[in-house]
CSV table of C-alpha atoms in Angstrom, one decimal:
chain,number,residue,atom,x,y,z
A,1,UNK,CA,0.0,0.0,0.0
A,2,UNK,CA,2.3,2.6,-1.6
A,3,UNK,CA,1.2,6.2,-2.4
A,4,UNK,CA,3.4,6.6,-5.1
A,5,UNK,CA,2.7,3.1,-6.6
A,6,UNK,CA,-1.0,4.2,-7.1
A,7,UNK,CA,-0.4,7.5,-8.4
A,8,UNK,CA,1.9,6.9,-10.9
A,9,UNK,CA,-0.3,5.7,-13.8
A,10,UNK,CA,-2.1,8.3,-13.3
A,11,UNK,CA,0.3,11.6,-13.4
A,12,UNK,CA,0.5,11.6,-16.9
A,13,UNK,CA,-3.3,12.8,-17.0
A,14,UNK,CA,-2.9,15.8,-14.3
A,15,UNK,CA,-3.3,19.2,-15.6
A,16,UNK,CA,-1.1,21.4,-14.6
A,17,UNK,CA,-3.5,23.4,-11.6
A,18,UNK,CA,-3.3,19.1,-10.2
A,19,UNK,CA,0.0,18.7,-11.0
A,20,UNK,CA,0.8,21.8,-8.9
A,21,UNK,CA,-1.6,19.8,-6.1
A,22,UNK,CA,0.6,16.6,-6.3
A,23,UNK,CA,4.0,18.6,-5.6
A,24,UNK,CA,1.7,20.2,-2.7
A,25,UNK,CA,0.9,16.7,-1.2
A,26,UNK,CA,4.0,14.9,-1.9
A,27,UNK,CA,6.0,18.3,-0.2
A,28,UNK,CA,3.8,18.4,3.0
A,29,UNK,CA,2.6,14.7,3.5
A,30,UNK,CA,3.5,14.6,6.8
A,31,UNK,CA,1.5,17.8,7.7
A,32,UNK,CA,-1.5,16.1,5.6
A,33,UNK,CA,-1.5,13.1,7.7
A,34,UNK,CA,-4.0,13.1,10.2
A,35,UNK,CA,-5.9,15.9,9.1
A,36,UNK,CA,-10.1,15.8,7.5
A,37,UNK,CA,-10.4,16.9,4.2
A,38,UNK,CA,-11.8,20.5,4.7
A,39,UNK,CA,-8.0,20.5,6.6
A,40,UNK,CA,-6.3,19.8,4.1
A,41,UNK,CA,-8.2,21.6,0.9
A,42,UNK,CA,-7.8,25.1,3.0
A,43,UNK,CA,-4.5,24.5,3.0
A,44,UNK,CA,-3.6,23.8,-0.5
A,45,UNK,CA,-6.3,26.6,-1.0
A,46,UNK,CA,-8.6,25.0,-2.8
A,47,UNK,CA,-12.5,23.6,-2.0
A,48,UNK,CA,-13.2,20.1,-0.9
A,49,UNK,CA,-15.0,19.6,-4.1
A,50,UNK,CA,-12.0,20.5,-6.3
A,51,UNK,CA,-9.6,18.4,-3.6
A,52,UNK,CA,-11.6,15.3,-4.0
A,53,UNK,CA,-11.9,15.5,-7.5
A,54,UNK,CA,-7.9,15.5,-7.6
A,55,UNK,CA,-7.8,12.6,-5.2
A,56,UNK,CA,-10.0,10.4,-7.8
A,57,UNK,CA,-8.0,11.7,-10.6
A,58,UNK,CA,-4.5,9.7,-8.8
A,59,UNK,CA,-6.4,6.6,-8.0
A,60,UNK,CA,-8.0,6.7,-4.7
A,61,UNK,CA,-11.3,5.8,-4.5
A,62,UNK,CA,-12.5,8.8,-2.4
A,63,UNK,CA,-10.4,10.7,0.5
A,64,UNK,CA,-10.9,7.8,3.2
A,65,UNK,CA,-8.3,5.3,1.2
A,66,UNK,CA,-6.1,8.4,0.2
A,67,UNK,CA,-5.6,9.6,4.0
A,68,UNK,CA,-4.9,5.6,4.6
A,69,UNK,CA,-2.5,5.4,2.0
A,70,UNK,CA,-0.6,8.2,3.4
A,71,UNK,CA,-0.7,7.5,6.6
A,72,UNK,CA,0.8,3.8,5.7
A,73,UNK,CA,2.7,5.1,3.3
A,74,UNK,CA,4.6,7.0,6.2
A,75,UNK,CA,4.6,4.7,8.5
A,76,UNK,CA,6.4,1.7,6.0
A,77,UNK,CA,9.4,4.9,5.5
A,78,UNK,CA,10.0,5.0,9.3
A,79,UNK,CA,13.0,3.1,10.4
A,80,UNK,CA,11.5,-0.3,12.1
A,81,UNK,CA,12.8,0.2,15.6
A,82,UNK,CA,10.9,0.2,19.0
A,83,UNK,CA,11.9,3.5,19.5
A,84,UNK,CA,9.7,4.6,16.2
A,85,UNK,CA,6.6,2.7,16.4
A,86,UNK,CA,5.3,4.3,19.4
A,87,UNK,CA,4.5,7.5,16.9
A,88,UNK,CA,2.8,5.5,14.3
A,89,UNK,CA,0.6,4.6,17.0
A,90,UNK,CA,-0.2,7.8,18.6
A,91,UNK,CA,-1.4,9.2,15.2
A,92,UNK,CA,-3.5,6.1,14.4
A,93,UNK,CA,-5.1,6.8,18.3
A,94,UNK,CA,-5.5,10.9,17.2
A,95,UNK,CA,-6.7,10.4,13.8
A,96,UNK,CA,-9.4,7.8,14.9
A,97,UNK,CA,-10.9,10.2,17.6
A,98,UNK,CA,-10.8,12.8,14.5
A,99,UNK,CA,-12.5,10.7,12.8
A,100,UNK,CA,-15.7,10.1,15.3
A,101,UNK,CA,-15.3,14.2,15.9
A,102,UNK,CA,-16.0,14.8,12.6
A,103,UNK,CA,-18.4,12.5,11.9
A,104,UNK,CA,-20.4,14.1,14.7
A,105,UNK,CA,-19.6,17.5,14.0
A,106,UNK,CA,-20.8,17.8,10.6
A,107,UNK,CA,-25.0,16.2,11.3
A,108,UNK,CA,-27.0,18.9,10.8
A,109,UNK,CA,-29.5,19.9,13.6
A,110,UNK,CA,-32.8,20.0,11.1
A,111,UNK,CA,-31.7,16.2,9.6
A,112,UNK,CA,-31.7,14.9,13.1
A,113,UNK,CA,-34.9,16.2,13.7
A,114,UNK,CA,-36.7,15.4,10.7
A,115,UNK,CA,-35.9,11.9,11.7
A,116,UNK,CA,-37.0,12.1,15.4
A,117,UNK,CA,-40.5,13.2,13.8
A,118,UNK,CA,-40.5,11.0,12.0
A,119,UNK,CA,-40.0,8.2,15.0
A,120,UNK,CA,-42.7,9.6,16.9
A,121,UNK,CA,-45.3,8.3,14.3
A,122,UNK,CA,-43.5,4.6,15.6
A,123,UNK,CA,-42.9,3.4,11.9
A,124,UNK,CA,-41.8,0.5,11.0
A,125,UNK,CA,-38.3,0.3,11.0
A,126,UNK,CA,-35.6,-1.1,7.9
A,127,UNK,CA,-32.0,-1.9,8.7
A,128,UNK,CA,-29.9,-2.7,5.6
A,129,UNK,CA,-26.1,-3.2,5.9
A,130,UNK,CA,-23.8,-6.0,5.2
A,131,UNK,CA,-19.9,-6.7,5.5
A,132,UNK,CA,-18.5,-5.5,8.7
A,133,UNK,CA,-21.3,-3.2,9.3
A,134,UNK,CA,-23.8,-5.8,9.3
A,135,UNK,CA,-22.6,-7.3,12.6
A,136,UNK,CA,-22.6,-3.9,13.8
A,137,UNK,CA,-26.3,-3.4,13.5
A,138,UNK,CA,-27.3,-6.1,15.2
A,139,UNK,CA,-26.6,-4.0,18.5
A,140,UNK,CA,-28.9,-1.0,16.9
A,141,UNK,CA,-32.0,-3.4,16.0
A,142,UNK,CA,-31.3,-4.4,20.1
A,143,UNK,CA,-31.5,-0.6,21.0
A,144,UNK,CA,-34.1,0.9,18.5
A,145,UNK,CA,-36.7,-2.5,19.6
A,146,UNK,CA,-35.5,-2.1,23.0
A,147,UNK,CA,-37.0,1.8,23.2
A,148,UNK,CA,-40.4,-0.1,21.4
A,149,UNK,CA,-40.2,0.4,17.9
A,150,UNK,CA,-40.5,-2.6,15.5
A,151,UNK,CA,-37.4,-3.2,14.1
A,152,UNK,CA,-36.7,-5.4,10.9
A,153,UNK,CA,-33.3,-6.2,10.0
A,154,UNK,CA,-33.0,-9.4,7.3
A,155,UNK,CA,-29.5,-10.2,7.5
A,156,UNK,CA,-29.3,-12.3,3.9
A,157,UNK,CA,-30.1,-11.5,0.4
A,158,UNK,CA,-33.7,-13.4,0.7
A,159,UNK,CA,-34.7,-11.9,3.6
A,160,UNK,CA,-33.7,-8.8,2.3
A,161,UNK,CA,-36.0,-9.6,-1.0
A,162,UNK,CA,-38.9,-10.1,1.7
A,163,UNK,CA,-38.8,-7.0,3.7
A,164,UNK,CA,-38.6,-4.9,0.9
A,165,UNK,CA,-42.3,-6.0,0.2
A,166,UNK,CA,-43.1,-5.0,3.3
A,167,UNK,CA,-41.8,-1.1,2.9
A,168,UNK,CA,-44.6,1.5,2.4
A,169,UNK,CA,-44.9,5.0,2.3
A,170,UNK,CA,-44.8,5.3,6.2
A,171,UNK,CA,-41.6,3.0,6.8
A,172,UNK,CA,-38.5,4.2,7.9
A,173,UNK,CA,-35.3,2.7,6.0
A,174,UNK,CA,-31.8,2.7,6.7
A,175,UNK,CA,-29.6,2.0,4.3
A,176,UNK,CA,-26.0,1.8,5.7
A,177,UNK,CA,-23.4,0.8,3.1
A,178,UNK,CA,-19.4,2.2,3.3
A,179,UNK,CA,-18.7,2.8,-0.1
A,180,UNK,CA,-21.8,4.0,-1.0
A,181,UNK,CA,-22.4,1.7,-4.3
A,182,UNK,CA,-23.8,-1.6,-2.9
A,183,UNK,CA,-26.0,-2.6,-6.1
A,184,UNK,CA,-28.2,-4.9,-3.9
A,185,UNK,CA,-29.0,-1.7,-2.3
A,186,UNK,CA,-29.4,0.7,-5.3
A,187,UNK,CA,-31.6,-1.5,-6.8
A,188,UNK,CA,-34.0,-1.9,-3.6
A,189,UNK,CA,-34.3,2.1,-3.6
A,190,UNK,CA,-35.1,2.3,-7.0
A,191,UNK,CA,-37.6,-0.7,-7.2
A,192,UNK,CA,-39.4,1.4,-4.3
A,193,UNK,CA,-38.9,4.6,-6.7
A,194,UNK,CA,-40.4,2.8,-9.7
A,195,UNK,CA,-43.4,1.6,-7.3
A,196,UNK,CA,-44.2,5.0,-6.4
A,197,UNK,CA,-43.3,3.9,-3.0
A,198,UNK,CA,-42.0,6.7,-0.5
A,199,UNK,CA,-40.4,5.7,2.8
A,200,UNK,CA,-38.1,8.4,4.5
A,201,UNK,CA,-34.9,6.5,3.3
A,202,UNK,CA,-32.1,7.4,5.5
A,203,UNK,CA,-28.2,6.5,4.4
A,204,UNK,CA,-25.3,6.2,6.2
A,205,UNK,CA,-21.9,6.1,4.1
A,206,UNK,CA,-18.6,7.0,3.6
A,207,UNK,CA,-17.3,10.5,2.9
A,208,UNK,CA,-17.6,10.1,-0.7
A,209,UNK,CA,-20.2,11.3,-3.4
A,210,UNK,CA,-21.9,8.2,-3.9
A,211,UNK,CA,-25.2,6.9,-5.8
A,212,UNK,CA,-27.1,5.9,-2.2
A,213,UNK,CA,-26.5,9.0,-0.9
A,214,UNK,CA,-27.7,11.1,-4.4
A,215,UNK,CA,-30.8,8.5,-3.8
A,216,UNK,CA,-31.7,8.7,-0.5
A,217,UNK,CA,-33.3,11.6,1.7
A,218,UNK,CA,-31.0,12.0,4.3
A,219,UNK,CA,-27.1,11.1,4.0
A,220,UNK,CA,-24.9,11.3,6.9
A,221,UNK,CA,-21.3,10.7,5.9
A,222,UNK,CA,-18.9,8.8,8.6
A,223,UNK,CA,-15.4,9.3,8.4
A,224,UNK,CA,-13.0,6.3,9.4
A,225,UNK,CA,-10.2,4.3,7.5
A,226,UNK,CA,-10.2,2.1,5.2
A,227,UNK,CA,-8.2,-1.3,6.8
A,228,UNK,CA,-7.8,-4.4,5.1
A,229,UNK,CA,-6.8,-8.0,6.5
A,230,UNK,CA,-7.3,-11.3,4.6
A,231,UNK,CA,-9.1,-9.2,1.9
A,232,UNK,CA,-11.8,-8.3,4.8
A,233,UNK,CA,-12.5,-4.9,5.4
A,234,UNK,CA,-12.1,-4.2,9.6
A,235,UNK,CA,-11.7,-0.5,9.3
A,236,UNK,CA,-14.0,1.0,12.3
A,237,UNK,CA,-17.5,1.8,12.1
A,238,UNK,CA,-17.9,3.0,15.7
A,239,UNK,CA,-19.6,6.6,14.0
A,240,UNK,CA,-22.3,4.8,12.5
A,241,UNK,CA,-23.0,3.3,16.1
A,242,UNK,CA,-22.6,7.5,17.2
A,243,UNK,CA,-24.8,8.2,14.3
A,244,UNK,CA,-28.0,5.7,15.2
A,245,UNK,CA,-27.5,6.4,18.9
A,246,UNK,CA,-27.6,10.5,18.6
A,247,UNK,CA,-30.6,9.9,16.7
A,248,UNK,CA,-32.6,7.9,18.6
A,249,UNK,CA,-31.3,10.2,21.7
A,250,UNK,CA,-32.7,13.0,19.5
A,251,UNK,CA,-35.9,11.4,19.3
A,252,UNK,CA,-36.0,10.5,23.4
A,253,UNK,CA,-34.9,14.0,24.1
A,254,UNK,CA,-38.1,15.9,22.3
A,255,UNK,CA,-40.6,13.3,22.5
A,256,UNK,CA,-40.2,11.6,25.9
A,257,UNK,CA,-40.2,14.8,27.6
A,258,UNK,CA,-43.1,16.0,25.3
A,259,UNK,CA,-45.4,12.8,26.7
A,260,UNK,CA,-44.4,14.1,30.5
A,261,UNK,CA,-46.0,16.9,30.2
């Protein structure tokens, strides 16, 4: 997992406003590592948009795998002594607090709330995810049924067939999916689009432009790393955990208090 391995095909295609962007990253890389992308777009003074448009352009799938790239790339440079790997460490400990800091900072107050209202009508509740966050969600269907809603979460492809015929215009679906282009998944939302059906479909991916997010109603992005091990993907998902839990706090907070009164 070499930074300059991946980019290299690819430099041959930069203008010269990107090129001038590489030198940027490949002069400061330490600085860079670490830091979000709004971080590190205001300091090569550009917008995130334009940044993350440059970090496709090289080969990286979205900023997630380029920060990880960097940070390994880094880390594999450093001399392999036990006085050195302490450092490593400490970053990897910093960057994943960043990470659950940002994810949190960025919800916005009115998309939090139009969920909440949309929990005190107690609708039926969707959970899709699979891979790693899959396992994940079987803690949130324990704490959403737990609070009394009814929860479904099918947990293969035929159960998943099932509950979608179950979805009507006053579900709730959440769609949670890293990389933002699980085909089982687009194809669910628009077979609901194509039967007029309209659920408040909520999506929880990566920090990428991605076809869930353009189709859902709400997106919150989570930020976390991209780690591989026996070609599984293990890299966090603690902020979607943050995510469903602020939620369904959201919806305690207004509507519990609301009943007391």
């Amino acid at each position: 997992m070499d930074f300059f391995n991946i980019v290299e095909p690819h430099l041959k295609d930069l203008s010269e406003n990107e090129h001038q962007l590489f030198d940027f990253v490949v002069q400061n890389m330490d600085e860079l590592n670490g830091l979000n992308i709004r971080e590190v777009a205001s300091m090569a003074y550009v917008s995130t948009a334009t940044f993350l448009r440059f970090v496709r352009k090289i080969g990286f799938s979205g900023f997630s795998e380029f920060a990880t790239v960097i940070k390994f790339t880094l880390m594999n440079n450093q001399e392999q002594s036990p006085t050195t790997m302490s450092l490593p460490l400490e970053k990897y400990r910093n960057e994943y607090i960043k990470n659950i800091e940002e994810t949190i900072r960025v919800l916005k107050a009115d998309q939090l709330q139009r969920i909440a209202d949309k929990l005190s009508s107690h609708p039926n509740i969707f959970l899709f995810s699979n891979g790693t966050t899959k396992h994940l969600t079987e803690y949130i269907q324990y704490l959403y049924s737990m609070t009394g809603f009814n929860t479904i979460f099918p947990q293969d492809h035929d159960y998943r067939r099932l509950a979608e015929q179950q979805i009507n215009d006053d579900s709730l679906v959440f769609i949670m999916s890293f990389n933002g282009e699980n085909e089982e998944f687009i194809r669910l939302i628009n077979n609901l689009l194509r039967k007029g059906i309209n659920p408040l479909i909520v999506s929880i991916t990566g920090a990428n432009n991605n076809t869930i997010q353009n189709l859902s109603d709400i997106n919150f992005y989570i930020f976390t790393d991209q780690i591989k091990i026996n070609n599984t993907d293990i890299g966090s998902r603690i902020a979607v955990i943050a995510i469903m839990e602020l939620i369904l706090y959201q919806y305690i907070e207004i509507y519990k208090k609301t009943k007391k009164q």
